[in-house]
XYZ file of C-alpha atoms in Angstrom:
568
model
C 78.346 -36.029 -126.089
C 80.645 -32.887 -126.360
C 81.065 -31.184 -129.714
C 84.085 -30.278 -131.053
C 85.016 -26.182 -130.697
C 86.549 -23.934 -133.852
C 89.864 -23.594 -130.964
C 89.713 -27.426 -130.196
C 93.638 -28.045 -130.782
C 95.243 -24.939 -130.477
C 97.777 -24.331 -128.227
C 96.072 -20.959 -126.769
C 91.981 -20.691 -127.822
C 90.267 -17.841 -127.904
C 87.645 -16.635 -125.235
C 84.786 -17.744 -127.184
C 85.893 -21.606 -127.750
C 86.910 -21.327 -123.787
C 82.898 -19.964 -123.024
C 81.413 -22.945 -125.635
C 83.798 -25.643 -123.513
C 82.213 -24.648 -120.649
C 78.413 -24.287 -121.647
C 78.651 -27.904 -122.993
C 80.110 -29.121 -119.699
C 77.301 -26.962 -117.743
C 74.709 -28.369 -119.894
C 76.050 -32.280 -119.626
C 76.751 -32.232 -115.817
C 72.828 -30.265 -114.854
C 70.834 -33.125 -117.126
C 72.832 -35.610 -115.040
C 71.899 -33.963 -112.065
C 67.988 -34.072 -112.896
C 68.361 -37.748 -113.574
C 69.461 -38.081 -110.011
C 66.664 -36.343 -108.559
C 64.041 -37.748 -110.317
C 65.625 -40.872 -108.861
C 65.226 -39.980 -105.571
C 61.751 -38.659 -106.407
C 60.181 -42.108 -107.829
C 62.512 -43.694 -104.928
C 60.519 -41.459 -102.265
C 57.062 -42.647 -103.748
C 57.432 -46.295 -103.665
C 58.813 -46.013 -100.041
C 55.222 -43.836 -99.362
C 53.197 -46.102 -101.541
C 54.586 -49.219 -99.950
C 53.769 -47.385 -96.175
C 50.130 -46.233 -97.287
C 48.975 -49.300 -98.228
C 50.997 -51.372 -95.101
C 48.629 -48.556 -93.411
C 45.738 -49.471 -95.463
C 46.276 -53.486 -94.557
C 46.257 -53.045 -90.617
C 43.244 -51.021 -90.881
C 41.522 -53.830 -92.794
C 42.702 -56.214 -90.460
C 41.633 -54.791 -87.490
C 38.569 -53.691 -88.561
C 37.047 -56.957 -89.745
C 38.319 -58.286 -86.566
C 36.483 -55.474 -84.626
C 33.466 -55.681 -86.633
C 33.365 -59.394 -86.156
C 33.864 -59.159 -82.445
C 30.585 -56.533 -82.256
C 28.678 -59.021 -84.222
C 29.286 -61.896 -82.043
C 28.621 -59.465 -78.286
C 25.497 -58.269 -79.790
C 23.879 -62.029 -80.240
C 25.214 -62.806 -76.963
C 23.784 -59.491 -75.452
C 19.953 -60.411 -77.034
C 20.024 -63.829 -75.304
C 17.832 -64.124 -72.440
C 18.710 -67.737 -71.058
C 19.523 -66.443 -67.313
C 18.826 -69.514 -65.217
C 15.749 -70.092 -62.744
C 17.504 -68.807 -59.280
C 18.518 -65.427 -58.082
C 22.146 -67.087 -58.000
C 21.999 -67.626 -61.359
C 20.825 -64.219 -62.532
C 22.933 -62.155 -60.336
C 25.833 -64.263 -62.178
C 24.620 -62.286 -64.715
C 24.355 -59.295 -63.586
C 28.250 -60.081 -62.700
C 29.353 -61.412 -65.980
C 27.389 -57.898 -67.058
C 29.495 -55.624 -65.175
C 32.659 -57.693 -65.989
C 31.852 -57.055 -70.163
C 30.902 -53.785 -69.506
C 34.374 -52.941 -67.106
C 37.136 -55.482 -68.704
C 36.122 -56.717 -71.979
C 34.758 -53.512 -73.751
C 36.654 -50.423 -72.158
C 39.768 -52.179 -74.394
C 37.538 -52.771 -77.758
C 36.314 -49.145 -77.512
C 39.604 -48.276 -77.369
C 40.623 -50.368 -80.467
C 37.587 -48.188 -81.856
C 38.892 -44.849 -81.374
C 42.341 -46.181 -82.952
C 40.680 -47.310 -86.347
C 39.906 -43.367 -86.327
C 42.391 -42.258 -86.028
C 43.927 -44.425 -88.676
C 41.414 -44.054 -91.071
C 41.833 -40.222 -90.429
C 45.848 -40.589 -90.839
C 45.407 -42.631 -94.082
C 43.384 -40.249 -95.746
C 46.182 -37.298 -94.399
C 48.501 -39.030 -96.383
C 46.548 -40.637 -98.974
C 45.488 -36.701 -99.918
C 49.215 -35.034 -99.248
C 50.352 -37.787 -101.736
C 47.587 -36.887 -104.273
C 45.973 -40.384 -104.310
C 42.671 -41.343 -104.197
C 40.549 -41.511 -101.185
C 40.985 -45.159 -99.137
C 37.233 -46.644 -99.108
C 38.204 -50.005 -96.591
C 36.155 -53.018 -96.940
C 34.303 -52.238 -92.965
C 33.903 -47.985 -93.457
C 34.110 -46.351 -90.190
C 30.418 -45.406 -90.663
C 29.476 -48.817 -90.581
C 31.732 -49.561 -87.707
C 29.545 -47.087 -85.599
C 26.575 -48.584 -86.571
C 27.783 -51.617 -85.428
C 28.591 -50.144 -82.193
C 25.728 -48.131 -81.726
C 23.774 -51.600 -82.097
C 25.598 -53.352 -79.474
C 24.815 -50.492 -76.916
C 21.175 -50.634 -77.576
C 21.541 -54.307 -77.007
C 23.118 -54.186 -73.811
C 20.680 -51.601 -72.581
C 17.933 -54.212 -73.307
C 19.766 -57.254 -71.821
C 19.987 -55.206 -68.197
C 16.117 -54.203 -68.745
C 15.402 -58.178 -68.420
C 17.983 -59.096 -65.880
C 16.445 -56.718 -63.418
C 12.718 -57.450 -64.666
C 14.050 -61.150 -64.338
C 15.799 -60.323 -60.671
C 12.769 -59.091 -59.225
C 10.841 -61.882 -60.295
C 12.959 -64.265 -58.423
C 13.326 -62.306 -55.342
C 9.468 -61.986 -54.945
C 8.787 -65.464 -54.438
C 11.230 -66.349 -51.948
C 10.623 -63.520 -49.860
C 8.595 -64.645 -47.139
C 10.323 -67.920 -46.087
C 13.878 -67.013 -46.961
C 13.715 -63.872 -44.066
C 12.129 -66.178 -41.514
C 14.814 -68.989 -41.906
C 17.388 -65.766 -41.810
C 16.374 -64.425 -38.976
C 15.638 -67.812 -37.218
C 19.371 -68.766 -37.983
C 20.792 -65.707 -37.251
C 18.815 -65.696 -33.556
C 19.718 -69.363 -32.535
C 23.321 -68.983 -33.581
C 23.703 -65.508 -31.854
C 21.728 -67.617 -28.633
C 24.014 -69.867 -28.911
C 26.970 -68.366 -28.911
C 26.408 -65.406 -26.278
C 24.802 -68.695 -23.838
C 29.110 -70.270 -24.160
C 30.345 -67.070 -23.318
C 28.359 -66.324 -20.224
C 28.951 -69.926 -18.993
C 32.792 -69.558 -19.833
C 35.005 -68.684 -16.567
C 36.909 -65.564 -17.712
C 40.695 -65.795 -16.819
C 41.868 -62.146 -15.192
C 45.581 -61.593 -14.876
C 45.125 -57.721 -15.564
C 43.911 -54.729 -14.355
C 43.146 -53.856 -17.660
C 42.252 -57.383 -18.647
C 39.430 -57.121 -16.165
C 38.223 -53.638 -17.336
C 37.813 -55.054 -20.652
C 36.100 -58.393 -20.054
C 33.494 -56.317 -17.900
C 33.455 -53.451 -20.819
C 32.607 -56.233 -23.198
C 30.087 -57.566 -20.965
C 28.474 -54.252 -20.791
C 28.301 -54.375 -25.249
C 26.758 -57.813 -24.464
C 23.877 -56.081 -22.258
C 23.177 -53.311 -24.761
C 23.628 -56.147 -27.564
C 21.523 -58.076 -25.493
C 18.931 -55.412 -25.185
C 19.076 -54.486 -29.142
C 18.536 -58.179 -30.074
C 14.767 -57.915 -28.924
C 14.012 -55.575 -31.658
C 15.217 -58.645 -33.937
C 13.045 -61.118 -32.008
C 9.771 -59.499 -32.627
C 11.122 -59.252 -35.821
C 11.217 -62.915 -36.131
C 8.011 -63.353 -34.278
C 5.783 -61.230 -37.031
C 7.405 -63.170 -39.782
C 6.056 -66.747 -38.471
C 2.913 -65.580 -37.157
C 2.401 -64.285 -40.974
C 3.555 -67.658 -42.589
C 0.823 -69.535 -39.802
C -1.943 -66.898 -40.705
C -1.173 -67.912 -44.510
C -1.529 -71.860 -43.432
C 1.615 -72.293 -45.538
C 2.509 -76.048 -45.432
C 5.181 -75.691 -42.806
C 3.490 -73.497 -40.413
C 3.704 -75.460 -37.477
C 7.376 -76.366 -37.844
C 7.527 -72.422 -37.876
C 5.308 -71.668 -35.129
C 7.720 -74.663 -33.204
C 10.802 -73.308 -33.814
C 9.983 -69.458 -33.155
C 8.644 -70.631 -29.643
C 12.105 -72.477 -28.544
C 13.854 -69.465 -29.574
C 11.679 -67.175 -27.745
C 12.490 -69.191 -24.617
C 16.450 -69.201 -24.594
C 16.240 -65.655 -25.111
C 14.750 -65.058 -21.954
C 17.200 -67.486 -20.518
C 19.855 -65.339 -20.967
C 18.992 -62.720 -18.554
C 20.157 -64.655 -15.012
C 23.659 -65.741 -16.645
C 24.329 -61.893 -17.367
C 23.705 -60.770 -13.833
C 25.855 -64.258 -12.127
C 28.845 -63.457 -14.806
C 29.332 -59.326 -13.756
C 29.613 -60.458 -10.393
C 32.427 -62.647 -10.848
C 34.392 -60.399 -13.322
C 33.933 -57.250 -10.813
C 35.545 -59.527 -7.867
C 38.474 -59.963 -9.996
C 39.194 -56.737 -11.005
C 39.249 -55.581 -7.334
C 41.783 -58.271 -6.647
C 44.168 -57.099 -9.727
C 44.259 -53.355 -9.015
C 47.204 -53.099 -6.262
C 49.493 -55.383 -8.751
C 48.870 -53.166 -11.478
C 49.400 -49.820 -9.395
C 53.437 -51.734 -8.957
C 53.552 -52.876 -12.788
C 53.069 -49.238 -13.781
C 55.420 -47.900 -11.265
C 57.909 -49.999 -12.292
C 57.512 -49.996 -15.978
C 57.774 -45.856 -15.455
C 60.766 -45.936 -13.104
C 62.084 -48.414 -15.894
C 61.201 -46.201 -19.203
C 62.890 -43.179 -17.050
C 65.936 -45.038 -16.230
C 66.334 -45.960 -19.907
C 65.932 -42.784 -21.203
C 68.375 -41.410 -18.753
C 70.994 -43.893 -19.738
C 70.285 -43.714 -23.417
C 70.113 -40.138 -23.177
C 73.695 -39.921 -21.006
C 75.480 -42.683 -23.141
C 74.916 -40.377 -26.654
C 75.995 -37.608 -24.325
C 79.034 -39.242 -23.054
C 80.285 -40.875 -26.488
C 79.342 -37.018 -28.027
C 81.764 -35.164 -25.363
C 83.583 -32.089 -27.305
C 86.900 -32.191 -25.207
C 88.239 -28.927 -27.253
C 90.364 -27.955 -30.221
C 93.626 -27.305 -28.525
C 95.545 -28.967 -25.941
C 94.833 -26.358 -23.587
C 91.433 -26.819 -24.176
C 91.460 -30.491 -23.956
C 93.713 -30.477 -20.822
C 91.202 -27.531 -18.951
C 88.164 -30.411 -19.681
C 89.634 -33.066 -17.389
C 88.017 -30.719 -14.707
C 84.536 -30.907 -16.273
C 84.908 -34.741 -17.118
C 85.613 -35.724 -13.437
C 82.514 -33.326 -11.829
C 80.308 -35.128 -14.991
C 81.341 -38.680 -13.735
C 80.569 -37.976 -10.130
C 77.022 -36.566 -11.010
C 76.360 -39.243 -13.656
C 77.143 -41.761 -11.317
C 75.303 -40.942 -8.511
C 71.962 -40.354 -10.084
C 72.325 -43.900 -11.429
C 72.980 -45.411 -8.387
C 69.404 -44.181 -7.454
C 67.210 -45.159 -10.113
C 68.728 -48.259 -10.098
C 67.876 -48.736 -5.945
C 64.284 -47.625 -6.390
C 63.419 -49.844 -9.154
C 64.887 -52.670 -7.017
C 62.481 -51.880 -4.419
C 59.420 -52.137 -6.441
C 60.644 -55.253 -7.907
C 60.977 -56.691 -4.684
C 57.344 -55.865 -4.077
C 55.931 -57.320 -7.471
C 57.690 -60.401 -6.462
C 56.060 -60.808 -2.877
C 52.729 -60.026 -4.792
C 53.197 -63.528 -6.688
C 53.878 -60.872 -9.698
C 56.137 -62.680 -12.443
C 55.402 -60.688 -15.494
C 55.157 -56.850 -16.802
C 52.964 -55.795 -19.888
C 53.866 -52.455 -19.579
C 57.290 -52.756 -19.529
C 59.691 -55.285 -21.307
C 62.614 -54.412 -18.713
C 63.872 -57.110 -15.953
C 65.910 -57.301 -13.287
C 68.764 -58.170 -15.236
C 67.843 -55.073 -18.134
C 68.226 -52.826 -15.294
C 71.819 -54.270 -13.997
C 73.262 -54.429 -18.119
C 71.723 -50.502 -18.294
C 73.432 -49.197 -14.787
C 76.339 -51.272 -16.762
C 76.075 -48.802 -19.682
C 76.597 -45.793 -17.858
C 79.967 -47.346 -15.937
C 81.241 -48.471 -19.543
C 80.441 -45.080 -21.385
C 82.444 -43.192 -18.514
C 85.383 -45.804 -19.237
C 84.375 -44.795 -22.837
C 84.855 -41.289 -22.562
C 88.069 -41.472 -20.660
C 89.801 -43.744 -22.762
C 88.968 -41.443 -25.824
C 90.215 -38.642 -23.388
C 93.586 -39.787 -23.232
C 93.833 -40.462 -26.905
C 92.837 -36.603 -27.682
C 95.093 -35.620 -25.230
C 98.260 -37.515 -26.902
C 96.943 -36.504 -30.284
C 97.043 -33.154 -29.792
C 100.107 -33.265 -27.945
C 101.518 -34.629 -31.138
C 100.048 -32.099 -33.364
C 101.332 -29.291 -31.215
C 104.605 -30.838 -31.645
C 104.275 -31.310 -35.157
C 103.114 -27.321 -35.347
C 106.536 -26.418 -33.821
C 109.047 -28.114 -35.913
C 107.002 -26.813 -39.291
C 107.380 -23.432 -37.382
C 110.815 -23.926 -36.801
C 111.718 -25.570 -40.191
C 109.774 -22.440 -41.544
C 111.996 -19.614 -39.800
C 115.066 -21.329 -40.481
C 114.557 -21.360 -44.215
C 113.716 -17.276 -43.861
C 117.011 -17.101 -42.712
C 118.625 -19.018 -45.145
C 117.040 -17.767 -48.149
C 118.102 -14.022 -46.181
C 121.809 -15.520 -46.427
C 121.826 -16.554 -49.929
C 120.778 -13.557 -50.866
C 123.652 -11.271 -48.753
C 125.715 -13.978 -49.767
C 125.368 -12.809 -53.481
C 125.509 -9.054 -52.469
C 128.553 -9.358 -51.104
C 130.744 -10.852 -53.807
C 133.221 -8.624 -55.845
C 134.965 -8.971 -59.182
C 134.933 -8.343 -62.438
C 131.547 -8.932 -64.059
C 132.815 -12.041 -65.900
C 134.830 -13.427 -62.880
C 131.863 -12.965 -61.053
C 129.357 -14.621 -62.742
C 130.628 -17.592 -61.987
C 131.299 -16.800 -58.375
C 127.391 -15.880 -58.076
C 126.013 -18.970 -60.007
C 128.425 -21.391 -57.317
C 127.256 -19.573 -54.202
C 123.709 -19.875 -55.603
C 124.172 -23.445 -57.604
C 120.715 -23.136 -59.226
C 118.725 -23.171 -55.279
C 119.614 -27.077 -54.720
C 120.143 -26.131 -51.044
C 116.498 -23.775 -50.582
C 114.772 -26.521 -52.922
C 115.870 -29.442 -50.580
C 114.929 -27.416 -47.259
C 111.685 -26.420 -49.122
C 111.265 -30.336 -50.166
C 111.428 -30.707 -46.466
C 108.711 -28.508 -45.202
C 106.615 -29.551 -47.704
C 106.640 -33.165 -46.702
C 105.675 -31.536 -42.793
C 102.788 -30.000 -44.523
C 101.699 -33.216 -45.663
C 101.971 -34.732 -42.317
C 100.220 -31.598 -40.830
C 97.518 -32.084 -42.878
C 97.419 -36.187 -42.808
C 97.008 -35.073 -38.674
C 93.954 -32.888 -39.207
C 96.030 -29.683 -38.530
C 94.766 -26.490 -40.584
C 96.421 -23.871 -38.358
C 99.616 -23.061 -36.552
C 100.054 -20.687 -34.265
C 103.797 -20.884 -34.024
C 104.438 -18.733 -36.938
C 103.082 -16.436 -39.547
C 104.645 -18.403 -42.628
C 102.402 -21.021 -44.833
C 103.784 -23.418 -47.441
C 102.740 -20.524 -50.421
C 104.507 -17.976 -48.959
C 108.030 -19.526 -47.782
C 107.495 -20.994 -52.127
C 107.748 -17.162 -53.239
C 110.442 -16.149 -51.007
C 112.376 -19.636 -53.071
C 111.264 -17.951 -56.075
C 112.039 -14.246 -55.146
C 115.630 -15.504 -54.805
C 116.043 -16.937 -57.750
C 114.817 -14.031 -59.839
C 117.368 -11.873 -58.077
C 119.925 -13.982 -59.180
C 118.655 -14.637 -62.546
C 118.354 -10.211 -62.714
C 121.752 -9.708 -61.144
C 123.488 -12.219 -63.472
C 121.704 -10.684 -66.626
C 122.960 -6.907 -65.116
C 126.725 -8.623 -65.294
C 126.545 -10.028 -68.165
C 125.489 -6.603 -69.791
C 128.051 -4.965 -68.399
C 130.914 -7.498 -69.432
C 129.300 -6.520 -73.053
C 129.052 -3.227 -72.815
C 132.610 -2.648 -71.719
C 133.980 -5.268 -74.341
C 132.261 -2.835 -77.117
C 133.866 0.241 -75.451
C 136.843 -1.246 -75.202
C 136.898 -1.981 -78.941
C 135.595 1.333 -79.967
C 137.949 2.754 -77.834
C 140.762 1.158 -79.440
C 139.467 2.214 -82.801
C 139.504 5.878 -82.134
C 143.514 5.531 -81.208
C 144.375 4.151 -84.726
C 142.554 6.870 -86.049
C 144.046 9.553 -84.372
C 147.362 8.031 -85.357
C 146.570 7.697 -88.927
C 146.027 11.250 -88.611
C 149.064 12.963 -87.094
C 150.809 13.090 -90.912
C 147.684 15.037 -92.242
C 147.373 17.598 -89.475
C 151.025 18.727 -90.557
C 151.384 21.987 -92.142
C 153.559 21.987 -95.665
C 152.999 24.765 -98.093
C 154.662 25.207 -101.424
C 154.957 29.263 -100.145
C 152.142 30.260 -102.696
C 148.813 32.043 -101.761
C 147.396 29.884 -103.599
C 148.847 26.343 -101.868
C 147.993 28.203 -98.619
C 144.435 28.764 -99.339
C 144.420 24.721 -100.426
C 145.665 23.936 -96.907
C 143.128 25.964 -95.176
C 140.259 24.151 -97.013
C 141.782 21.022 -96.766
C 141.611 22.237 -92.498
C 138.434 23.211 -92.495
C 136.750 20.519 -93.672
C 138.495 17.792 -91.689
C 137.610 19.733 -88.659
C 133.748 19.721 -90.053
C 133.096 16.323 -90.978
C 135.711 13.608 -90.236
C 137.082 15.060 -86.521
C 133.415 16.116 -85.555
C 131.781 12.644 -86.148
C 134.699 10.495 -84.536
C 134.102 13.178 -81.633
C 130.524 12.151 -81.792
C 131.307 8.534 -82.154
C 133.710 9.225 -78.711
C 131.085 10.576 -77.110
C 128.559 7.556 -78.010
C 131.267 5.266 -76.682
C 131.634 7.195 -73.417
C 127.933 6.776 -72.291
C 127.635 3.233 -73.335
C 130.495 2.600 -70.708
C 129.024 4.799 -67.933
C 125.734 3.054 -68.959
């Protein structure tokens, strides 16, 4: 509370009552000022408090979670219940490389983030001055954890391939006979169908690959012996064990042995067959490729002359566009003829395939009636062009027109704008008089503004038409505009030049006027009366002189000032 000052309730205090005021109110409003600060301050640490221990929460959380997680993998990892097959323990090995490639990558990850929390908790935890955060699962503990379950994993893939091997060894022997029995007798089988099957040959090519895989059967055949004695050591070494199905083995390695020396006689009878009908496929193939060449040549040349057609540059003037009707005509003629004679050629050889029994074309998708709708092409993009011809031809025919009138238009409004002005020039008058007589010849440019109106509006349609020169005449749109404005500032500057002078010789004439009365009003002065003393004639003299010296010599002056505002 403010304490009352010795000049409290005087009209005027003194300096030192005004400094005490002002200490108090210094004093009052900077206490205030702390209280809000320390507001903000205790404010500031609840809000960090609150966020720390949030902080301090999720680590919890997740690191019982984690910890929990490690605990439960590592019993998992020391169990050694892997089944009694190799099916079973390759599962295993599977559900191994799963753990160690889906489920783990993700906790190791969670790992690393507990760090890194822990670490940021303590950041704080220490810039806030707190005390350290000791979490119910330490990070130290978490690694031992960890370090656990690796040494548990490590021992789990010790027993799975201790437990693999195991497995494998005592179903060696029987389980590569019955492969390679299997394998043998279903390769028999299969190659004994294909070299009974009748191959179907409509194709040179066809019949170059049937014998080219015949050929990979022989080598096939040839590598397939290496596999037999294979076989063949595997049973003898089951019947030299007396296992309990030795002669089933011997049996079955004996049939198979038998139909793989079968084979041989089919091989020969089959190449025979296949190299007769290649021989009979040849000359139809020689007329499929001729055509299908003829045909990708013809459509090339019609692609390649429709894109030209449809792309014809017929000029940029209409005397270039009327010299290319020349051109055009000699194009059509040439165009023309070299399509007549693709298309007769690949006739022809169509004919041919046809008397051949020929009905179909792998190397070419064209027909008969593909060749008749192309030769079609080439008529209808000549039509094309023409057509288009005609239209450039009456389009620049218009724009040349259009060029023309602008140019026209443009020169007559030269002229005009020339006539307005002389029309001004020559008027005569008084400067007042005249004034008006220039502003109604002029009448503020309505007539320039509407022809100006007008050309712009044939600019606009120039441009609307594409047209960017004009040839006609040297004016453009900007420069016809300045000779509208030129205009008017001459008649704005020769109006303003009258008007001066109708002041200037208003203020002369009044000035003028003003020196008369003056000279007037001083006739009775210059009159010479003396009283016929020396002395009255020495009066008069002075009286003389100093008229002549002051009052004549600065209306003479003022005269003069007069004069040269008039000739000005």
């Amino acid at each position: 509370m403010l304490f009352r000052s010795r000049g409290e309730g005087v009209p005027k205090p003194d300096e030192r009552s005004v400094m005490t005021y002002v200490s108090q109110f210094y004093h009052a409003f900077s206490a205030s000022r702390k209280n809000e600060v320390a507001g903000r301050r205790i404010g500031n640490l609840v809000d960090t408090t609150k966020q720390n221990d949030a902080l301090k929460a999720q680590y919890d959380d997740k690191s019982r979670n984690l910890a929990a997680w490690i605990t439960s993998t590592t019993e998992k990892m020391q169990s050694r219940d892997f089944g009694n097959s190799i099916e079973s323990v390759k599962s295993s090995i599977g559900a191994m490389d799963t753990y160690k490639t889906e489920e783990k990558p993700p906790k190791a990850a969670e790992k690393l983030q507990l760090v890194a929390l822990f670490n940021n908790i303590g950041a704080k935890l220490k810039s806030a001055g707190r005390p350290a955060f000791e979490p119910e699962v330490s990070v130290e503990a978490t690694a031992g954890l960890w370090a656990g379950l690796n040494a548990a994993e490590q021992e789990r893939y010790i027993a799975l391939r201790a437990e693999l091997a195991k497995q494998q060894q005592l179903a060696v022997l029987n389980r590569r006979f019955q492969n390679k029995a299997g394998q043998l007798e279903e390769w028999i089988a299969k190659k004994d169908t294909y070299l009974g099957t009748e191959e179907q040959v409509d194709s040179v090519a066809a019949a170059q690959t049937k014998i080219t895989l015949l050929g990979a059967y022989s080598s096939e055949y040839e590598r397939s012996e290496a596999r037999l004695s294979t076989m063949n050591e595997l049973a003898e070494k089951i019947i030299s064990l007396e296992a309990a199905n030795a002669d089933e083995v011997k049996e079955r390695s004996t049939a198979i042995t038998e139909n793989w020396k079968g084979l041989k006689g089919k091989e020969d009878a089959k190449r025979t067959d296949l190299q007769a009908k290649l021989e009979k496929q040849q000359e139809m193939e020689r007329l499929r490729v001729q055509f299908a060449n003829e045909g990708k040549d013809f459509t090339r040349f019609v692609k390649d002359t429709v894109s030209k057609v449809g792309a014809s540059n017929f000029g940029d003037s209409l005397e270039s566009v009327v010299a290319y009707k020349e051109t055009m005509e000699a194009d059509d003629e040439r165009i023309t003829t070299a399509a007549d004679q693709q298309r007769s050629s690949l006739a022809s050889v169509s004919q041919q395939l046809s008397e051949l029994g020929v009905s179909d074309n792998k190397y070419s998708p064209l027909t008969d009636e593909d060749i008749t709708t192309l030769h079609g092409q080439v008529g209808e993009s000549l039509s094309k062009r023409h057509d288009s011809y005609a239209t450039e031809v009456a389009r620049q025919e218009a724009m040349e027109a259009k060029r023309k009138e602008f140019a026209a238009a443009a020169e007559k409004f030269v002229a005009n704008v020339a006539t307005a002005r002389e029309a001004v020039k020559v008027l005569e008058g008084e400067p007042q008089p005249l004034i008006e007589a220039v502003r109604a010849e002029y009448n503020d440019g309505a007539d320039s503004a509407a022809e100006f109106q007008e050309l712009q509006k044939l600019q606009d349609e120039m441009a609307q038409m594409g047209i960017n020169d004009n040839k006609h005449t040297k004016y453009t749109l900007p420069m016809l505009e300045a000779q509208t404005r030129q205009l008017a500032k001459f008649v704005k500057d020769y109006i303003t030049s009258l008007e001066k002078e109708h002041r200037l010789r208003g203020e002369y004439e009044e000035r003028a006027a003003a020196v008369a009365a003056w000279a007037d009003s001083m006739e009775f002065r210059l009159q010479f009366e003396s009283d016929n003393t020396l002395e009255g004639v020495r009066t008069k003299k002075t009286e003389w002189t100093t008229y002549k010296t002051t009052e004549r010599a600065q209306k003479n002056v003022e005269h003069l000032h007069e004069i040269g505002r008039a000739h000005v």
